């Protein structure tokens, strides 16, 4: 359901790769939704629209490119074209340091994607993730939660 329009925050090839990363971090199960199902990637995209997240945007774009490089090196196919077990292998290899170059540290990319995915799973739905409170349902959260104000400080 994500459409990246002209001037979108990520190139389409990175959207596909990062969506697949989010799917492997918190995959769906037969009776339970995964991170992609509850809108965690939509949450990430919304966060990347913020001016203060442009450094994060660059990290994710570099990470998506490195996911594909590591995937081709290990499994002869880009990340979105290989099997889930191979995707998991790529993410583990990156967590272990493969794909680090210069200032880009692949472990930090994987850790950042885990953090953003979990935020997207369990954030208040007003921020673009946790669609219909499905992430909360998954963990049994039933407490009342008022929608936060989207206005900045006074």
mmCIF file with all atom_site columns, N, CA, C and O in Angstrom, residues 77-108:
data_model
loop_
_atom_site.group_PDB
_atom_site.id
_atom_site.type_symbol
_atom_site.label_atom_id
_atom_site.label_alt_id
_atom_site.label_comp_id
_atom_site.label_asym_id
_atom_site.label_entity_id
_atom_site.label_seq_id
_atom_site.pdbx_PDB_ins_code
_atom_site.Cartn_x
_atom_site.Cartn_y
_atom_site.Cartn_z
_atom_site.occupancy
_atom_site.B_iso_or_equiv
_atom_site.pdbx_formal_charge
_atom_site.auth_seq_id
_atom_site.auth_comp_id
_atom_site.auth_asym_id
_atom_site.auth_atom_id
_atom_site.pdbx_PDB_model_num
ATOM 1   N N  . UNK A 1 77  ? 22.064 -13.387 -5.907 1.00 0.00 ? 77  UNK A N  1
ATOM 2   C CA . UNK A 1 77  ? 20.830 -12.674 -6.221 1.00 0.00 ? 77  UNK A CA 1
ATOM 3   C C  . UNK A 1 77  ? 20.627 -11.519 -5.266 1.00 0.00 ? 77  UNK A C  1
ATOM 4   O O  . UNK A 1 77  ? 21.115 -11.561 -4.125 1.00 0.00 ? 77  UNK A O  1
ATOM 5   N N  . UNK A 1 78  ? 19.927 -10.481 -5.736 1.00 0.00 ? 78  UNK A N  1
ATOM 6   C CA . UNK A 1 78  ? 19.649 -9.355  -4.850 1.00 0.00 ? 78  UNK A CA 1
ATOM 7   C C  . UNK A 1 78  ? 18.725 -9.799  -3.719 1.00 0.00 ? 78  UNK A C  1
ATOM 8   O O  . UNK A 1 78  ? 18.026 -10.816 -3.820 1.00 0.00 ? 78  UNK A O  1
ATOM 9   N N  . UNK A 1 79  ? 18.716 -9.030  -2.668 1.00 0.00 ? 79  UNK A N  1
ATOM 10  C CA . UNK A 1 79  ? 18.027 -9.388  -1.427 1.00 0.00 ? 79  UNK A CA 1
ATOM 11  C C  . UNK A 1 79  ? 16.570 -9.792  -1.644 1.00 0.00 ? 79  UNK A C  1
ATOM 12  O O  . UNK A 1 79  ? 16.111 -10.787 -1.095 1.00 0.00 ? 79  UNK A O  1
ATOM 13  N N  . UNK A 1 80  ? 15.825 -9.053  -2.443 1.00 0.00 ? 80  UNK A N  1
ATOM 14  C CA . UNK A 1 80  ? 14.396 -9.355  -2.606 1.00 0.00 ? 80  UNK A CA 1
ATOM 15  C C  . UNK A 1 80  ? 14.148 -10.597 -3.450 1.00 0.00 ? 80  UNK A C  1
ATOM 16  O O  . UNK A 1 80  ? 13.026 -11.107 -3.460 1.00 0.00 ? 80  UNK A O  1
ATOM 17  N N  . UNK A 1 81  ? 15.162 -11.106 -4.137 1.00 0.00 ? 81  UNK A N  1
ATOM 18  C CA . UNK A 1 81  ? 14.996 -12.267 -5.018 1.00 0.00 ? 81  UNK A CA 1
ATOM 19  C C  . UNK A 1 81  ? 15.436 -13.587 -4.386 1.00 0.00 ? 81  UNK A C  1
ATOM 20  O O  . UNK A 1 81  ? 15.217 -14.645 -4.964 1.00 0.00 ? 81  UNK A O  1
ATOM 21  N N  . UNK A 1 82  ? 16.064 -13.534 -3.227 1.00 0.00 ? 82  UNK A N  1
ATOM 22  C CA . UNK A 1 82  ? 16.523 -14.773 -2.596 1.00 0.00 ? 82  UNK A CA 1
ATOM 23  C C  . UNK A 1 82  ? 15.502 -15.250 -1.564 1.00 0.00 ? 82  UNK A C  1
ATOM 24  O O  . UNK A 1 82  ? 14.599 -14.513 -1.163 1.00 0.00 ? 82  UNK A O  1
ATOM 25  N N  . UNK A 1 83  ? 15.651 -16.492 -1.147 1.00 0.00 ? 83  UNK A N  1
ATOM 26  C CA . UNK A 1 83  ? 14.734 -17.103 -0.172 1.00 0.00 ? 83  UNK A CA 1
ATOM 27  C C  . UNK A 1 83  ? 14.896 -16.460 1.209  1.00 0.00 ? 83  UNK A C  1
ATOM 28  O O  . UNK A 1 83  ? 15.936 -15.870 1.509  1.00 0.00 ? 83  UNK A O  1
ATOM 29  N N  . UNK A 1 84  ? 13.881 -16.643 2.044  1.00 0.00 ? 84  UNK A N  1
ATOM 30  C CA . UNK A 1 84  ? 13.917 -16.048 3.386  1.00 0.00 ? 84  UNK A CA 1
ATOM 31  C C  . UNK A 1 84  ? 15.123 -16.505 4.201  1.00 0.00 ? 84  UNK A C  1
ATOM 32  O O  . UNK A 1 84  ? 15.732 -15.698 4.906  1.00 0.00 ? 84  UNK A O  1
ATOM 33  N N  . UNK A 1 85  ? 15.476 -17.784 4.124  1.00 0.00 ? 85  UNK A N  1
ATOM 34  C CA . UNK A 1 85  ? 16.642 -18.271 4.882  1.00 0.00 ? 85  UNK A CA 1
ATOM 35  C C  . UNK A 1 85  ? 17.908 -17.569 4.409  1.00 0.00 ? 85  UNK A C  1
ATOM 36  O O  . UNK A 1 85  ? 18.795 -17.254 5.220  1.00 0.00 ? 85  UNK A O  1
ATOM 37  N N  . UNK A 1 86  ? 18.004 -17.286 3.116  1.00 0.00 ? 86  UNK A N  1
ATOM 38  C CA . UNK A 1 86  ? 19.162 -16.574 2.594  1.00 0.00 ? 86  UNK A CA 1
ATOM 39  C C  . UNK A 1 86  ? 19.137 -15.107 3.022  1.00 0.00 ? 86  UNK A C  1
ATOM 40  O O  . UNK A 1 86  ? 20.187 -14.524 3.310  1.00 0.00 ? 86  UNK A O  1
ATOM 41  N N  . UNK A 1 87  ? 17.956 -14.523 3.090  1.00 0.00 ? 87  UNK A N  1
ATOM 42  C CA . UNK A 1 87  ? 17.840 -13.147 3.590  1.00 0.00 ? 87  UNK A CA 1
ATOM 43  C C  . UNK A 1 87  ? 18.308 -13.075 5.034  1.00 0.00 ? 87  UNK A C  1
ATOM 44  O O  . UNK A 1 87  ? 19.022 -12.150 5.429  1.00 0.00 ? 87  UNK A O  1
ATOM 45  N N  . UNK A 1 88  ? 17.900 -14.059 5.826  1.00 0.00 ? 88  UNK A N  1
ATOM 46  C CA . UNK A 1 88  ? 18.333 -14.093 7.226  1.00 0.00 ? 88  UNK A CA 1
ATOM 47  C C  . UNK A 1 88  ? 19.852 -14.217 7.316  1.00 0.00 ? 88  UNK A C  1
ATOM 48  O O  . UNK A 1 88  ? 20.493 -13.569 8.149  1.00 0.00 ? 88  UNK A O  1
ATOM 49  N N  . UNK A 1 89  ? 20.429 -15.030 6.425  1.00 0.00 ? 89  UNK A N  1
ATOM 50  C CA . UNK A 1 89  ? 21.883 -15.190 6.383  1.00 0.00 ? 89  UNK A CA 1
ATOM 51  C C  . UNK A 1 89  ? 22.560 -13.860 6.058  1.00 0.00 ? 89  UNK A C  1
ATOM 52  O O  . UNK A 1 89  ? 23.580 -13.504 6.665  1.00 0.00 ? 89  UNK A O  1
ATOM 53  N N  . UNK A 1 90  ? 22.006 -13.118 5.116  1.00 0.00 ? 90  UNK A N  1
ATOM 54  C CA . UNK A 1 90  ? 22.566 -11.815 4.739  1.00 0.00 ? 90  UNK A CA 1
ATOM 55  C C  . UNK A 1 90  ? 22.516 -10.856 5.927  1.00 0.00 ? 90  UNK A C  1
ATOM 56  O O  . UNK A 1 90  ? 23.511 -10.187 6.239  1.00 0.00 ? 90  UNK A O  1
ATOM 57  N N  . UNK A 1 91  ? 21.374 -10.798 6.589  1.00 0.00 ? 91  UNK A N  1
ATOM 58  C CA . UNK A 1 91  ? 21.257 -9.887  7.742  1.00 0.00 ? 91  UNK A CA 1
ATOM 59  C C  . UNK A 1 91  ? 22.207 -10.296 8.867  1.00 0.00 ? 91  UNK A C  1
ATOM 60  O O  . UNK A 1 91  ? 22.814 -9.428  9.510  1.00 0.00 ? 91  UNK A O  1
ATOM 61  N N  . UNK A 1 92  ? 22.363 -11.594 9.094  1.00 0.00 ? 92  UNK A N  1
ATOM 62  C CA . UNK A 1 92  ? 23.312 -12.048 10.118 1.00 0.00 ? 92  UNK A CA 1
ATOM 63  C C  . UNK A 1 92  ? 24.735 -11.691 9.721  1.00 0.00 ? 92  UNK A C  1
ATOM 64  O O  . UNK A 1 92  ? 25.524 -11.226 10.548 1.00 0.00 ? 92  UNK A O  1
ATOM 65  N N  . UNK A 1 93  ? 25.070 -11.897 8.448  1.00 0.00 ? 93  UNK A N  1
ATOM 66  C CA . UNK A 1 93  ? 26.417 -11.547 7.977  1.00 0.00 ? 93  UNK A CA 1
ATOM 67  C C  . UNK A 1 93  ? 26.673 -10.060 8.149  1.00 0.00 ? 93  UNK A C  1
ATOM 68  O O  . UNK A 1 93  ? 27.775 -9.655  8.567  1.00 0.00 ? 93  UNK A O  1
ATOM 69  N N  . UNK A 1 94  ? 25.673 -9.244  7.840  1.00 0.00 ? 94  UNK A N  1
ATOM 70  C CA . UNK A 1 94  ? 25.837 -7.798  8.013  1.00 0.00 ? 94  UNK A CA 1
ATOM 71  C C  . UNK A 1 94  ? 25.959 -7.439  9.492  1.00 0.00 ? 94  UNK A C  1
ATOM 72  O O  . UNK A 1 94  ? 26.759 -6.584  9.872  1.00 0.00 ? 94  UNK A O  1
ATOM 73  N N  . UNK A 1 95  ? 25.192 -8.100  10.336 1.00 0.00 ? 95  UNK A N  1
ATOM 74  C CA . UNK A 1 95  ? 25.307 -7.870  11.780 1.00 0.00 ? 95  UNK A CA 1
ATOM 75  C C  . UNK A 1 95  ? 26.723 -8.228  12.255 1.00 0.00 ? 95  UNK A C  1
ATOM 76  O O  . UNK A 1 95  ? 27.284 -7.578  13.129 1.00 0.00 ? 95  UNK A O  1
ATOM 77  N N  . UNK A 1 96  ? 27.293 -9.258  11.625 1.00 0.00 ? 96  UNK A N  1
ATOM 78  C CA . UNK A 1 96  ? 28.651 -9.698  11.977 1.00 0.00 ? 96  UNK A CA 1
ATOM 79  C C  . UNK A 1 96  ? 29.732 -8.845  11.322 1.00 0.00 ? 96  UNK A C  1
ATOM 80  O O  . UNK A 1 96  ? 30.919 -9.088  11.523 1.00 0.00 ? 96  UNK A O  1
ATOM 81  N N  . UNK A 1 97  ? 29.341 -7.843  10.511 1.00 0.00 ? 97  UNK A N  1
ATOM 82  C CA . UNK A 1 97  ? 30.310 -6.899  9.968  1.00 0.00 ? 97  UNK A CA 1
ATOM 83  C C  . UNK A 1 97  ? 30.489 -6.929  8.469  1.00 0.00 ? 97  UNK A C  1
ATOM 84  O O  . UNK A 1 97  ? 31.126 -6.033  7.907  1.00 0.00 ? 97  UNK A O  1
ATOM 85  N N  . UNK A 1 98  ? 29.979 -7.947  7.798  1.00 0.00 ? 98  UNK A N  1
ATOM 86  C CA . UNK A 1 98  ? 30.136 -7.988  6.346  1.00 0.00 ? 98  UNK A CA 1
ATOM 87  C C  . UNK A 1 98  ? 29.359 -6.834  5.717  1.00 0.00 ? 98  UNK A C  1
ATOM 88  O O  . UNK A 1 98  ? 28.241 -6.533  6.121  1.00 0.00 ? 98  UNK A O  1
ATOM 89  N N  . UNK A 1 99  ? 29.955 -6.197  4.747  1.00 0.00 ? 99  UNK A N  1
ATOM 90  C CA . UNK A 1 99  ? 29.308 -5.064  4.088  1.00 0.00 ? 99  UNK A CA 1
ATOM 91  C C  . UNK A 1 99  ? 29.693 -3.717  4.670  1.00 0.00 ? 99  UNK A C  1
ATOM 92  O O  . UNK A 1 99  ? 29.294 -2.685  4.151  1.00 0.00 ? 99  UNK A O  1
ATOM 93  N N  . UNK A 1 100 ? 30.484 -3.717  5.739  1.00 0.00 ? 100 UNK A N  1
ATOM 94  C CA . UNK A 1 100 ? 30.967 -2.443  6.293  1.00 0.00 ? 100 UNK A CA 1
ATOM 95  C C  . UNK A 1 100 ? 31.998 -1.863  5.350  1.00 0.00 ? 100 UNK A C  1
ATOM 96  O O  . UNK A 1 100 ? 32.862 -2.578  4.842  1.00 0.00 ? 100 UNK A O  1
ATOM 97  N N  . UNK A 1 101 ? 31.859 -0.559  5.105  1.00 0.00 ? 101 UNK A N  1
ATOM 98  C CA . UNK A 1 101 ? 32.811 0.129   4.239  1.00 0.00 ? 101 UNK A CA 1
ATOM 99  C C  . UNK A 1 101 ? 32.944 1.561   4.722  1.00 0.00 ? 101 UNK A C  1
ATOM 100 O O  . UNK A 1 101 ? 31.948 2.253   4.867  1.00 0.00 ? 101 UNK A O  1
ATOM 101 N N  . UNK A 1 102 ? 34.164 1.985   4.917  1.00 0.00 ? 102 UNK A N  1
ATOM 102 C CA . UNK A 1 102 ? 34.384 3.365   5.344  1.00 0.00 ? 102 UNK A CA 1
ATOM 103 C C  . UNK A 1 102 ? 33.614 3.672   6.612  1.00 0.00 ? 102 UNK A C  1
ATOM 104 O O  . UNK A 1 102 ? 33.698 2.950   7.599  1.00 0.00 ? 102 UNK A O  1
ATOM 105 N N  . UNK A 1 103 ? 32.828 4.736   6.569  1.00 0.00 ? 103 UNK A N  1
ATOM 106 C CA . UNK A 1 103 ? 32.053 5.154   7.740  1.00 0.00 ? 103 UNK A CA 1
ATOM 107 C C  . UNK A 1 103 ? 30.787 4.321   7.928  1.00 0.00 ? 103 UNK A C  1
ATOM 108 O O  . UNK A 1 103 ? 30.147 4.410   8.968  1.00 0.00 ? 103 UNK A O  1
ATOM 109 N N  . UNK A 1 104 ? 30.419 3.508   6.918  1.00 0.00 ? 104 UNK A N  1
ATOM 110 C CA . UNK A 1 104 ? 29.213 2.686   7.034  1.00 0.00 ? 104 UNK A CA 1
ATOM 111 C C  . UNK A 1 104 ? 29.543 1.409   7.797  1.00 0.00 ? 104 UNK A C  1
ATOM 112 O O  . UNK A 1 104 ? 30.392 0.619   7.381  1.00 0.00 ? 104 UNK A O  1
ATOM 113 N N  . UNK A 1 105 ? 28.853 1.220   8.920  1.00 0.00 ? 105 UNK A N  1
ATOM 114 C CA . UNK A 1 105 ? 29.046 0.027   9.745  1.00 0.00 ? 105 UNK A CA 1
ATOM 115 C C  . UNK A 1 105 ? 27.773 -0.803  9.638  1.00 0.00 ? 105 UNK A C  1
ATOM 116 O O  . UNK A 1 105 ? 26.706 -0.398  10.115 1.00 0.00 ? 105 UNK A O  1
ATOM 117 N N  . UNK A 1 106 ? 27.897 -1.962  9.006  1.00 0.00 ? 106 UNK A N  1
ATOM 118 C CA . UNK A 1 106 ? 26.714 -2.770  8.693  1.00 0.00 ? 106 UNK A CA 1
ATOM 119 C C  . UNK A 1 106 ? 25.963 -3.219  9.948  1.00 0.00 ? 106 UNK A C  1
ATOM 120 O O  . UNK A 1 106 ? 24.734 -3.292  9.934  1.00 0.00 ? 106 UNK A O  1
ATOM 121 N N  . UNK A 1 107 ? 26.658 -3.508  11.029 1.00 0.00 ? 107 UNK A N  1
ATOM 122 C CA . UNK A 1 107 ? 25.983 -3.906  12.271 1.00 0.00 ? 107 UNK A CA 1
ATOM 123 C C  . UNK A 1 107 ? 25.046 -2.792  12.749 1.00 0.00 ? 107 UNK A C  1
ATOM 124 O O  . UNK A 1 107 ? 23.927 -3.047  13.168 1.00 0.00 ? 107 UNK A O  1
ATOM 125 N N  . UNK A 1 108 ? 25.509 -1.562  12.671 1.00 0.00 ? 108 UNK A N  1
ATOM 126 C CA . UNK A 1 108 ? 24.675 -0.443  13.110 1.00 0.00 ? 108 UNK A CA 1
ATOM 127 C C  . UNK A 1 108 ? 23.447 -0.293  12.218 1.00 0.00 ? 108 UNK A C  1
ATOM 128 O O  . UNK A 1 108 ? 22.370 0.061   12.705 1.00 0.00 ? 108 UNK A O  1
#
